[in-house]
Structures are given as structure tokens and as C-alpha cells.
């Protein structure tokens, strides 16, 4: 189903629609077919307008079996369409899904338009010329359904046909069968006898600024952004070290195929070794990057402390997922914010930034490399399970116009010691092994501010602690002041968000403003340090609403930093916010008495 | 007119000493190992700027501070991971890992397993003193059963791990063993380890004078050493004793070694096993020898090189285009599935 969704996404993007997707699948690799916990879903919203979320309520639900209907019917709007494969609505599958009676017959779907086709039989007939096993033939059902959907929305099929031929290059009969199923589904739409039920839709192209576009997932954008960052820093290579963990592994897989761009990937023996290799690489003058999700981030904690103590530039990408512990590995959450900002022993500050959309991952990755190399510090990039998979159209940037921030390795031995600081940034000198005359020793033991040698001196430790804090705090002077994403820069209500909730908050604020409410959207990329004007900006609003996919972490940080009466809106369901949930909260804040 | 060629002055051992005061306990075996390392570096003519020492935590881990090369004192057990990252970033660097029995075989056991298995081109020196020194004397994973320590007042009930057996089991392709006080042997082994391309593992029995003094005396004391140490050499028979009057052979009928008298009164020399450092099965038998029934095997126990990890990795990367003309980022971004919106 994920493949079917991805192909529909590509064809939709090529048709010039704006779109946002939400792949939602179980952690089990091949969960038993027909069970509710094995349902793999792919949600896409597309249109001619500005699409910012995968959509609250679904207009068309394609249910390939009773379990999918059971799980996803609640997301269908009243009056929406359901396409079902009657061939999959067997007694056995109905029982597995927990339907006491067949919902196609008991009238329970009356509020919806139900379109029933025996997709299983139609697919089997379409592919019977190719001599597939029954099982293989049944697996072509998704392509039949995709063909029908492509017809419904007037999409082309050629790119998918080419893709199928590449994918099954060594099993031509499978390629032919899948293409036949795709074509059969499409032809069915054109000629079906039940055509009074089937209506073809035309979705015009979204008005978009001129340029070259493609769809991009958050993971792809991150990978390419890291490469662009490496180039911006003038570094020769990136050592990317990771350990398999859902949903972060995708980044390792993506970069493993980009070696021509100066990337060496290393699958380490564990999360600790992965960040260790990134630190070693940074020490030796490369861009060191590691990536993980919450549980793996916990394992990397001690190494982050070492990178802070030795002041080495690494980028750590955290694709957050629902926790604690193993939690729900494929479901998104924003609950690692505290861990990223505060989760280390001792006073151990580092920079934390977050990506708002799949496209934003590109710029955020470049910015992470810039901050890391300019300030000689680890930078944590917060992404999440939703952003890792979600895709949207992206206007390709001009590669020649990307940011440049070349690093200057120390080469001059005169007066050198490893803690020599740049007076402006407080960054220490980056002196790389291989440089004659700069041989030095670094490590996790406290070092003397003026010589870099081991020091247990009490005043020196206080001075070093302050220097480490001042260096990170100073980044606030080197990042853009916080802007208002939508609305006025003062007023009754500010909705303050961070990370992948951007689209839902933005739409909600837009809707509320259209209804005449005084509300603005502020979205934070920089979470540590905060932009220098943030406190002053927040003070200009009567109420501050902070929607988060956690139990209230940013709201806590904002209150602590600025003593503002920020109020949280929490969702911890493993799913993104719906626009309506945020609109309701905005209305509720407006209705209630001001403080 | 005369032409003067300026060459780097030849470096001597003291050129590899840093300006930092060495702070191990007086009489610690680490001093001897430090001297041996400095001597080995001098004899190798190792360029200081291209030499990196990486350590974890423990007494041994202070090592990098006392050398004038590049050095990275990391965290407990993780030196192999950081050394791997250094080597991946710059395979031209000469990277040494200094670890101990607790650092390398307990908290860092997993990293040691994998760095050896992967065959990253590093020299790994494991100082084995069978005790946790820096944390004040707790038993370590190499401590013998019955070791009394602050955490085992009634004696440890654990069976120890053998460092070299672990290394062989992990797939190490260079395994050697020496005693801290036998400096010429240590220097020679370090030079062999350095010449080996891939992960080289050198265990040094190191005496902790404070918490475990004399723990190796039963085979390192001068009066017993000739009878309890077997110095192996590739292609030479496995003989030991003050006048090499004893040797090792395979017990007929089973896969076990036995000590036999050599010469007129005993077994002819040609029946004694000849050391073959490329033979892993023999190496496994040798590392398991323990007094009093057997001597302790020292020297290069196993050496069977294969292409190192980072070389293989770079060869793959180069085959995929790494290091050629910088690939066009614009081409990457617009590689597939693009469309154009016209004005």
C-alpha cells in the first residue's frame, strides 16, 4: 500500500498539484494480512490550493479489505466515498477485522457513497496471461486500484509503468502483470458499467511560482541538505554513522547511495559507536553526522557530552517517535524536545533546531552544519516519524546560490593551543590531525581555559562552564530574529509551534483568521538557543497557545525562559494534529476570559 | 657551490614525550609501556603530526597526554568507535588505541568485538592488569576467580575472559602478547603490529603495584620466566626452558598440546610443533596455555592479513564515484520526476 501511495503521489505531483502525504503503517514488517493491527495506510491531500497537511477528514477511502475499512472509516467525512474490493470481504476477513455482520450489506455505511468492485477477480483476470501464482496475482490488486484512482483524477500512468518495468527488471512477467493490472483498473474506470457511480475528477494545477519542481520526502531533503551543508562548509567529505532504528534508518539508506557526493556511510555496532565514529570523523576534519530516534538518542547521551567537552562539530538527527522506551516506533511524536535541550549529565548546552516540513528539512540540515562548524558544537536536528516519510512538492533551489560558510582549519602553530577561541563566536580552533606543529591532546576531562591542559582548578571549571554556555547562547546573535509566520506581530492570541505541526497550525490559524479571530502563527526553528527577540515578541500577545505532540515540553521551556503564561495543547496519539483540533483550541482560547 | 639538503632530524624516543608530567603510581607497569611505545615510534620514524593515540577511560587511558603526537582521551570503552571514525575520515593517519581490561573487555567489549571483526587498520594495545585501578581496585573481567576486591570481599566467583582468545574469537587477524617489563619484546611487537595493515591486537601483561601487585609473578618473575614463558616465532619450533629443553607437540590421538622434553633424552626436535602465525587453530591452542601445566605463550600468536575495512569501504565508495569530480548537486536534486512551472 505504501508503494501504491508513493506512485499516486508522484503522478499527482507531475500533474502539477500541491500535495502532502501521510504514510501510516505498523511496525511489524509483514503483519498478518486482514488484521486491524496489520493495516498499512497512505493518506494524501492534493489540490490546486496551498496544501499544508495530509487533511483532517478523508474524501475518498480505498479499503482493500475489511480491516482497512474498520481502522480508517473514522477518518472519512460523512458523505465521502468508499471504494472496496468485495473479493476481500470474505467471512474469514470480516471475522478477523471484527465485523459481526458484513458492513456492505447491513446498512451501516449508509452515510457514505459505497463503490464496490471485485478487484481481486478483475485483477486475476487481467493478469492470468502471465502465469503467476495465485498469491502473486493477488498482489497486483494494488496496481489495479491505483489504475482506477489515476483514471478518477485524470493522472498519467507512464511514469509508473516505466517504474514497474525497472523495479521488476529481472522478473519481466511480474512487470507485465502489474502493468496489465494498472491498465485494467484504468480501463475499468473509463468503461465500467457502473459508470453512473464513478465520476472522473479534474483537479487543476496548483498556482505555484515558476521553477523546476519535484516531490521530496523529509528524509531525502535532509540527506541532500547535509550534502549541501558539507559543501557550504567547504568540507571534503561527510562520515555518516548510523545504527538501524525506525524511523531513522531511512536516512542511512538514502545517504548510502550518495557516495559520489562525498559521503561515506558506516553502519556501526550500536548507537554509541555511531555517534563515536561521527565524533572521531569531526576530530579528523570531516563532517561527522549520526542519526537516530528517541531510544537511540538516549544511548548517545554520554557521547554528546564528550562532543560538548571537546567542542567538536557534529550533526545529530533525531527522528522522533512515540515513547517512552520502544513506544510506537512508526508513529510520530514531538516528545524528545526535553531530551535534546536538557538530556545530559552536568551543564552541557548544545544547539537544537527543528524542521517544520519535508521541504524545510533541506534548509534545516544546511543550517545545522553551519552552526556546528561555525561554533564547534554538536547540533541536534529534530525531525519525526511523520516528516521522515511525508512528501510534498519542492521548487528546486539554485545549487550555486546555496549558503557558503567555509571553515578555516587552524594551520599556524604560532601561539596555538586547542582551546584558542574565536573572540566573536567563542568557537575553539579546529586543528586536524595531519597538521604539522599542532599536535595536541583533547578529551573529556576538564581543560584549562588558557592552555588546554587538564585542569581541576575550581575557578577554571567555573570559567569553562560559563564559556561553553556563552558560546551556545551567542548563536542567538547569528540566527534570524523570530518572525510571525501568519498574522500580525501582536494581538490577542499567538499560536506557537515547532516541528512538523507547522502545516496543521498554519491552516488552523488561517481558518480562524478567516472567521475574524485575532490570532497569529509563530513557528520556531531554533529551540536552543531561542531567537533573541522571541521573549519580546511573545509579550505582545494576550494569550499564547502552544500545540505539541507531547504533554507540553515547548510550553514548559517558553514559560521557564520568558515567564509568559503560555498554554499547552497536547496530542499524544501517534498521529499528527488535525486542523480542526487546533481551530477548536483557538476558538476556545478566544471564548475564555483573558488572563 | 654546495647544495644542502634539509631533512627532518631523526626523532629519538624523548621527542615523542609531551610536556606533561606523567602521573601514574610510582612503579606502575604503564611507565615501561610508555617508554616502549616511545622507542617503537622513534624506531619507526613515525611522523608526530600523522600519529594519533586514542584512549578510553582508566589508568591506561591517560596515555595520550604523555605523548607528543595527536591524542584523544575519550570515554569509557568507546575508543575503538572514535578511532574508527578518525580512520574513516582520514585513512592516511596512523591511529593507535590504548585500552585496558575493564575499558576494552567490559564496558567496551562490544566495540572491541566489532573493531576487530571489521579489521579497521588500527594498533590496539590492551594493558591487562586484571583489576580496575582508577576506580580503586575492583575486580575486572580478566581477574581470576577468587580475586578479593572492594566489590568482591569474599572473592570473585566469575570466570575470567582471556583477552587474546576473545580477540581471536572476534576475528582479529593480528594477535600478540607481551609482558610490560620485557621492553625489547614489547617494542618488537608494537613494530610488527604497526606493519600489519588491519586491526592489530596486542595484549600487554601490566603489573598494578597498588591494587594487584605481583599478579603475574608466577610467569614474569626472573627466576621462573624461562620455565613459564614460551616466546613464539614464525617458522621456529615451539620450545622453551633455560636451554630450550622443552617443547610443545600435539598429543597423539586428540586435539591438545602437551609439553615434552626435547632432544636426546626426549622427543626429536622435528616432532615438535613449528609455529605458524597464519594458523588460527594453532593460535587458539596457544592463547589457552596457562601455568602451571603450560608456559604462557608470548609474541605474535596470529598474523593473517586481509584488506582492511576502511580500504574496502573507500574502494566501494570510489567505485560509486566518490572522490572524482565533485558531483553536481543540482543534478542530484533534479535527478528524477521533475516538472516545470512556466511563468
JSON list of C-alpha atoms in Angstrom, two decimals, chain A residues 75-158:
[
{"chain": "A", "resi": 75, "resn": "UNK", "atom": "CA", "xyz": [-11.30, 9.41, 9.17]},
{"chain": "A", "resi": 76, "resn": "UNK", "atom": "CA", "xyz": [-13.80, 9.55, 6.28]},
{"chain": "A", "resi": 77, "resn": "UNK", "atom": "CA", "xyz": [-16.03, 12.59, 6.13]},
{"chain": "A", "resi": 78, "resn": "UNK", "atom": "CA", "xyz": [-19.76, 11.99, 6.14]},
{"chain": "A", "resi": 79, "resn": "UNK", "atom": "CA", "xyz": [-20.84, 11.64, 2.54]},
{"chain": "A", "resi": 80, "resn": "UNK", "atom": "CA", "xyz": [-17.37, 10.63, 1.44]},
{"chain": "A", "resi": 81, "resn": "UNK", "atom": "CA", "xyz": [-16.71, 7.80, -0.98]},
{"chain": "A", "resi": 82, "resn": "UNK", "atom": "CA", "xyz": [-15.59, 4.31, -0.11]},
{"chain": "A", "resi": 83, "resn": "UNK", "atom": "CA", "xyz": [-14.08, 2.05, -2.72]},
{"chain": "A", "resi": 84, "resn": "UNK", "atom": "CA", "xyz": [-13.91, -1.55, -1.57]},
{"chain": "A", "resi": 85, "resn": "UNK", "atom": "CA", "xyz": [-12.67, -4.79, -3.02]},
{"chain": "A", "resi": 86, "resn": "UNK", "atom": "CA", "xyz": [-15.64, -7.11, -2.46]},
{"chain": "A", "resi": 87, "resn": "UNK", "atom": "CA", "xyz": [-13.37, -10.03, -3.25]},
{"chain": "A", "resi": 88, "resn": "UNK", "atom": "CA", "xyz": [-11.60, -9.40, 0.04]},
{"chain": "A", "resi": 89, "resn": "UNK", "atom": "CA", "xyz": [-14.81, -9.19, 2.09]},
{"chain": "A", "resi": 90, "resn": "UNK", "atom": "CA", "xyz": [-14.91, -12.88, 2.86]},
{"chain": "A", "resi": 91, "resn": "UNK", "atom": "CA", "xyz": [-16.46, -14.33, 6.00]},
{"chain": "A", "resi": 92, "resn": "UNK", "atom": "CA", "xyz": [-12.98, -15.02, 7.30]},
{"chain": "A", "resi": 93, "resn": "UNK", "atom": "CA", "xyz": [-11.66, -11.50, 6.68]},
{"chain": "A", "resi": 94, "resn": "UNK", "atom": "CA", "xyz": [-14.81, -9.96, 8.19]},
{"chain": "A", "resi": 95, "resn": "UNK", "atom": "CA", "xyz": [-14.31, -12.03, 11.33]},
{"chain": "A", "resi": 96, "resn": "UNK", "atom": "CA", "xyz": [-10.61, -11.14, 11.50]},
{"chain": "A", "resi": 97, "resn": "UNK", "atom": "CA", "xyz": [-11.49, -7.46, 11.28]},
{"chain": "A", "resi": 98, "resn": "UNK", "atom": "CA", "xyz": [-14.12, -7.86, 13.99]},
{"chain": "A", "resi": 99, "resn": "UNK", "atom": "CA", "xyz": [-17.24, -7.16, 11.92]},
{"chain": "A", "resi": 100, "resn": "UNK", "atom": "CA", "xyz": [-20.21, -9.13, 13.32]},
{"chain": "A", "resi": 101, "resn": "UNK", "atom": "CA", "xyz": [-22.03, -8.62, 10.01]},
{"chain": "A", "resi": 102, "resn": "UNK", "atom": "CA", "xyz": [-20.90, -7.57, 6.54]},
{"chain": "A", "resi": 103, "resn": "UNK", "atom": "CA", "xyz": [-20.91, -3.73, 6.61]},
{"chain": "A", "resi": 104, "resn": "UNK", "atom": "CA", "xyz": [-21.51, -3.73, 2.87]},
{"chain": "A", "resi": 105, "resn": "UNK", "atom": "CA", "xyz": [-24.89, -5.38, 3.49]},
{"chain": "A", "resi": 106, "resn": "UNK", "atom": "CA", "xyz": [-26.08, -4.25, 6.92]},
{"chain": "A", "resi": 107, "resn": "UNK", "atom": "CA", "xyz": [-26.69, -0.60, 6.06]},
{"chain": "A", "resi": 108, "resn": "UNK", "atom": "CA", "xyz": [-24.02, 0.71, 8.42]},
{"chain": "A", "resi": 109, "resn": "UNK", "atom": "CA", "xyz": [-22.32, 2.52, 5.53]},
{"chain": "A", "resi": 110, "resn": "UNK", "atom": "CA", "xyz": [-25.46, 4.42, 4.56]},
{"chain": "A", "resi": 111, "resn": "UNK", "atom": "CA", "xyz": [-23.91, 7.85, 5.35]},
{"chain": "A", "resi": 112, "resn": "UNK", "atom": "CA", "xyz": [-21.31, 7.25, 2.63]},
{"chain": "A", "resi": 113, "resn": "UNK", "atom": "CA", "xyz": [-21.17, 6.55, -1.07]},
{"chain": "A", "resi": 114, "resn": "UNK", "atom": "CA", "xyz": [-20.01, 2.99, -1.35]},
{"chain": "A", "resi": 115, "resn": "UNK", "atom": "CA", "xyz": [-18.50, 1.77, -4.60]},
{"chain": "A", "resi": 116, "resn": "UNK", "atom": "CA", "xyz": [-17.96, -1.95, -4.69]},
{"chain": "A", "resi": 117, "resn": "UNK", "atom": "CA", "xyz": [-15.82, -3.83, -7.18]},
{"chain": "A", "resi": 118, "resn": "UNK", "atom": "CA", "xyz": [-14.48, -7.34, -7.08]},
{"chain": "A", "resi": 119, "resn": "UNK", "atom": "CA", "xyz": [-10.95, -6.05, -7.56]},
{"chain": "A", "resi": 120, "resn": "UNK", "atom": "CA", "xyz": [-9.50, -9.44, -6.68]},
{"chain": "A", "resi": 121, "resn": "UNK", "atom": "CA", "xyz": [-11.39, -11.17, -9.52]},
{"chain": "A", "resi": 122, "resn": "UNK", "atom": "CA", "xyz": [-10.84, -8.34, -12.00]},
{"chain": "A", "resi": 123, "resn": "UNK", "atom": "CA", "xyz": [-7.12, -8.32, -11.25]},
{"chain": "A", "resi": 124, "resn": "UNK", "atom": "CA", "xyz": [-6.84, -12.09, -11.51]},
{"chain": "A", "resi": 125, "resn": "UNK", "atom": "CA", "xyz": [-8.44, -11.98, -14.94]},
{"chain": "A", "resi": 126, "resn": "UNK", "atom": "CA", "xyz": [-6.23, -9.11, -16.07]},
{"chain": "A", "resi": 127, "resn": "UNK", "atom": "CA", "xyz": [-3.03, -10.93, -15.19]},
{"chain": "A", "resi": 128, "resn": "UNK", "atom": "CA", "xyz": [-3.94, -14.53, -16.00]},
{"chain": "A", "resi": 129, "resn": "UNK", "atom": "CA", "xyz": [-1.96, -14.46, -19.25]},
{"chain": "A", "resi": 130, "resn": "UNK", "atom": "CA", "xyz": [1.29, -14.16, -17.30]},
{"chain": "A", "resi": 131, "resn": "UNK", "atom": "CA", "xyz": [1.24, -17.44, -15.42]},
{"chain": "A", "resi": 132, "resn": "UNK", "atom": "CA", "xyz": [1.60, -16.03, -11.93]},
{"chain": "A", "resi": 133, "resn": "UNK", "atom": "CA", "xyz": [0.81, -17.94, -8.77]},
{"chain": "A", "resi": 134, "resn": "UNK", "atom": "CA", "xyz": [-2.49, -17.01, -7.11]},
{"chain": "A", "resi": 135, "resn": "UNK", "atom": "CA", "xyz": [-0.58, -15.19, -4.43]},
{"chain": "A", "resi": 136, "resn": "UNK", "atom": "CA", "xyz": [1.46, -13.16, -6.93]},
{"chain": "A", "resi": 137, "resn": "UNK", "atom": "CA", "xyz": [-1.66, -12.38, -8.95]},
{"chain": "A", "resi": 138, "resn": "UNK", "atom": "CA", "xyz": [-3.42, -11.13, -5.82]},
{"chain": "A", "resi": 139, "resn": "UNK", "atom": "CA", "xyz": [-0.52, -8.87, -5.05]},
{"chain": "A", "resi": 140, "resn": "UNK", "atom": "CA", "xyz": [-1.26, -6.99, -8.28]},
{"chain": "A", "resi": 141, "resn": "UNK", "atom": "CA", "xyz": [-4.58, -5.79, -6.75]},
{"chain": "A", "resi": 142, "resn": "UNK", "atom": "CA", "xyz": [-2.98, -2.60, -5.51]},
{"chain": "A", "resi": 143, "resn": "UNK", "atom": "CA", "xyz": [-1.92, -1.66, -9.03]},
{"chain": "A", "resi": 144, "resn": "UNK", "atom": "CA", "xyz": [-5.45, -2.26, -10.29]},
{"chain": "A", "resi": 145, "resn": "UNK", "atom": "CA", "xyz": [-6.77, 0.07, -7.59]},
{"chain": "A", "resi": 146, "resn": "UNK", "atom": "CA", "xyz": [-4.05, 2.59, -8.42]},
{"chain": "A", "resi": 147, "resn": "UNK", "atom": "CA", "xyz": [-5.05, 2.44, -12.09]},
{"chain": "A", "resi": 148, "resn": "UNK", "atom": "CA", "xyz": [-8.64, 3.22, -11.16]},
{"chain": "A", "resi": 149, "resn": "UNK", "atom": "CA", "xyz": [-7.61, 6.13, -8.94]},
{"chain": "A", "resi": 150, "resn": "UNK", "atom": "CA", "xyz": [-5.31, 7.53, -11.63]},
{"chain": "A", "resi": 151, "resn": "UNK", "atom": "CA", "xyz": [-8.27, 7.44, -14.01]},
{"chain": "A", "resi": 152, "resn": "UNK", "atom": "CA", "xyz": [-10.56, 9.12, -11.46]},
{"chain": "A", "resi": 153, "resn": "UNK", "atom": "CA", "xyz": [-8.22, 12.06, -11.13]},
{"chain": "A", "resi": 154, "resn": "UNK", "atom": "CA", "xyz": [-7.05, 12.20, -14.73]},
{"chain": "A", "resi": 155, "resn": "UNK", "atom": "CA", "xyz": [-3.47, 11.23, -13.97]},
{"chain": "A", "resi": 156, "resn": "UNK", "atom": "CA", "xyz": [-0.94, 9.86, -16.38]},
{"chain": "A", "resi": 157, "resn": "UNK", "atom": "CA", "xyz": [0.32, 6.29, -15.95]},
{"chain": "A", "resi": 158, "resn": "UNK", "atom": "CA", "xyz": [3.52, 6.28, -17.97]}
]
